[in-house]
């Protein structure tokens, strides 16, 4: 029998990032498991924690081991494999284990200790006083019982208390009486009831007349409904029915009904069916003929939605080939990862659906990851349509309670499929057979807050634990995944490449036109619509077909570009664009720190039309209204989609053809499938190209490919216009030809030349502090220390030379966002290649530095494989 639990407590600090030993009280022994959530005493507080290990004995002095105070759930929220995964995450991403554990559970279970007060069981003097008053002491000598035995009336109790605490002021006596009656009272509630008496409560606590305890309280309550059932049957029921008087006719009806139904039914339903009142039911229960019970139910956010049932389609040859390979691995029950590269509309989703069906048939479970679930309502519909209530949806816009209930269906094995954004990768299935990651290249799979994990890595790791299959699907796979599939060098992550080049519908990919916006300007068109796009929109309006207009949200006003020749200021050393800094009026490189004054005329062509670039959806909407009077525009961006369900509503309106144009940011690029859309326009297709990010070209290619894929998916042929100031850029040219392979070839060449992923790995370290001079010194110390440690380990060396192992440290330089929340920020970048444990090197260096400082104001954040460099 285990007597010791190793518990990770909920303190997000480095010092407490290890398991602490607690004694398992005998009454919990059968219930505590690895993954259990518990409340434990920690210092003077009570904290939530997770059991990560069980032992028969502890190395600690037994007298110093405290017992677990409470067990918070009967079914542990985490399974042992998730606990193990959290350990792996803490090593891989240099985060605390508690941060990794916390990200795995719904926020509803992020319990915080709440302070309660009660009247202590036995207060010296109470018993004597009570005895003196002629009341016999009860057997247990327990003060509670004692008070109860004083006759139970308020008066008698008040009297006893009065005798004991006669010296106290009246407010204090009133508080004591209130608490004793209530039993256990949250301190916050007491504060509300006696707002003026804070001092009195404190005094009572310090005198020991009140005691304080702490308990973990969840962020929400489980939802229950009242149910009613007959409590009698057979002869007893006959007798009961015979006993009703004429006035109790309604009660009799209720009992007859309950006997007929035979199972508990919701009280609300009962009342409305029979037209009786709750009072009638209550009387029936009081007579012992019926029981009223609160039963826990799941809140179902999709309860009032109907989904059109769909049946499996007959797969095309291409789909069959892919399906057979994946299904082979699934049936073998061995871990394998597939990279499914299929053009938009090639039927990837149908392959997912049919693979999941096989997975369910094996009595295993499947997780489906989508970039942002509120942006993919059509995906939800297809899965609900195929699998109905076997599906749980972990939607970010659900209320905390709804999300918790969906999660609970997974934990309790009530569903076989979970769909959600990146954190759904932690869906607590115990017989996981399949993880599908749709649009695997999307950056939203990387969490930008601690723990800074990538759902793709976690998916592969989890699948390995379970002998499960992973499908990474995309029309534009990330270069990392594609390169890994091609080179098969990394044994941790070497997906098998599967390809689908055709659309089952037989429709071809849309024709794409690139419009040179420099030419437009030359010809005197200063509008944001080129003449060809303008004409195309007009045609669609006339033909009553629909258009999607796309505007890249990223890259506003950050880079400097010449409107005449398309020149963009780049860093001479890094081949990425410089960022404009308004305050100092200069341009800076966020990788190496290079700075130069902002030009007022174009250094390339001398034009004065050089400026920082940016435009917004609202402006586009305004211009559309001016150019096309009466045009119906549905605008979808962060401003119009803040409300819950607004996204679905806008799309529904567009589907019902209540709009001629769907105008939006990234939101309109993804996963939408509207038969009547025959035109897609990318207004400033290249605006993201100029971000100071080595992935700028890749992101641009992905977005353009994706948005172009929205046109002409069905009978009507589609047409796409890409407006650009750099129409000769390879990402734009290859996107216009739907040519992923050529793009990859060219992009990989660049990456290799510049030493960026996938030819090396990155760790971004951001140091922040409130005082700039202190920060500069510390950042320099940190970089020096890190270099020193790397040299000691013998791994320091330039990546230029194509050695298999190398590690280079860039910086420190000011972060692209140099001040956030009153803190200045500096960063270092580690680039490395080969089998080096660079994360551990960085983590140790950071920990060593923080340990050596009394100054706790310094923060060091570590981002492994960063996606956002801004
Ligand atoms: P993707 O996920 O690759 O973008 P989808 O799965 O959405 O592609 O498929 C695109 C369209 O083709 C959908 O309307 C889908 O119903 C249809 N489709 C997929 N597979 C088949 C098939 N085997 N036979 C007929 N239609 C199919
Ligand atoms: Zn120019
Ligand atoms: Zn640079």
PDB file of N, CA, C and O and ligand atoms in Angstrom, residues 562 565 602 605, ligand 2:
ATOM      1  N   UNK A 562       8.860  51.429 -50.977  1.00  0.00           N
ATOM      2  CA  UNK A 562       8.679  52.420 -52.033  1.00  0.00           C
ATOM      3  C   UNK A 562       7.478  52.018 -52.884  1.00  0.00           C
ATOM      4  O   UNK A 562       7.430  50.924 -53.417  1.00  0.00           O
ATOM      5  N   UNK A 565       8.735  51.650 -56.864  1.00  0.00           N
ATOM      6  CA  UNK A 565       9.497  50.531 -57.395  1.00  0.00           C
ATOM      7  C   UNK A 565       9.410  49.276 -56.542  1.00  0.00           C
ATOM      8  O   UNK A 565       9.923  48.222 -56.901  1.00  0.00           O
ATOM      9  N   UNK A 602      13.476  57.144 -52.008  1.00  0.00           N
ATOM     10  CA  UNK A 602      13.848  55.753 -52.238  1.00  0.00           C
ATOM     11  C   UNK A 602      15.307  55.638 -52.688  1.00  0.00           C
ATOM     12  O   UNK A 602      15.698  56.262 -53.670  1.00  0.00           O
ATOM     13  N   UNK A 605      15.221  54.158 -56.513  1.00  0.00           N
ATOM     14  CA  UNK A 605      14.735  54.875 -57.697  1.00  0.00           C
ATOM     15  C   UNK A 605      14.544  56.369 -57.450  1.00  0.00           C
ATOM     16  O   UNK A 605      14.160  57.102 -58.359  1.00  0.00           O
TER      17      UNK A 605
HETATM   18 ZN1  LIG B   2      11.798  53.177 -55.322  1.00  0.00          ZN
END
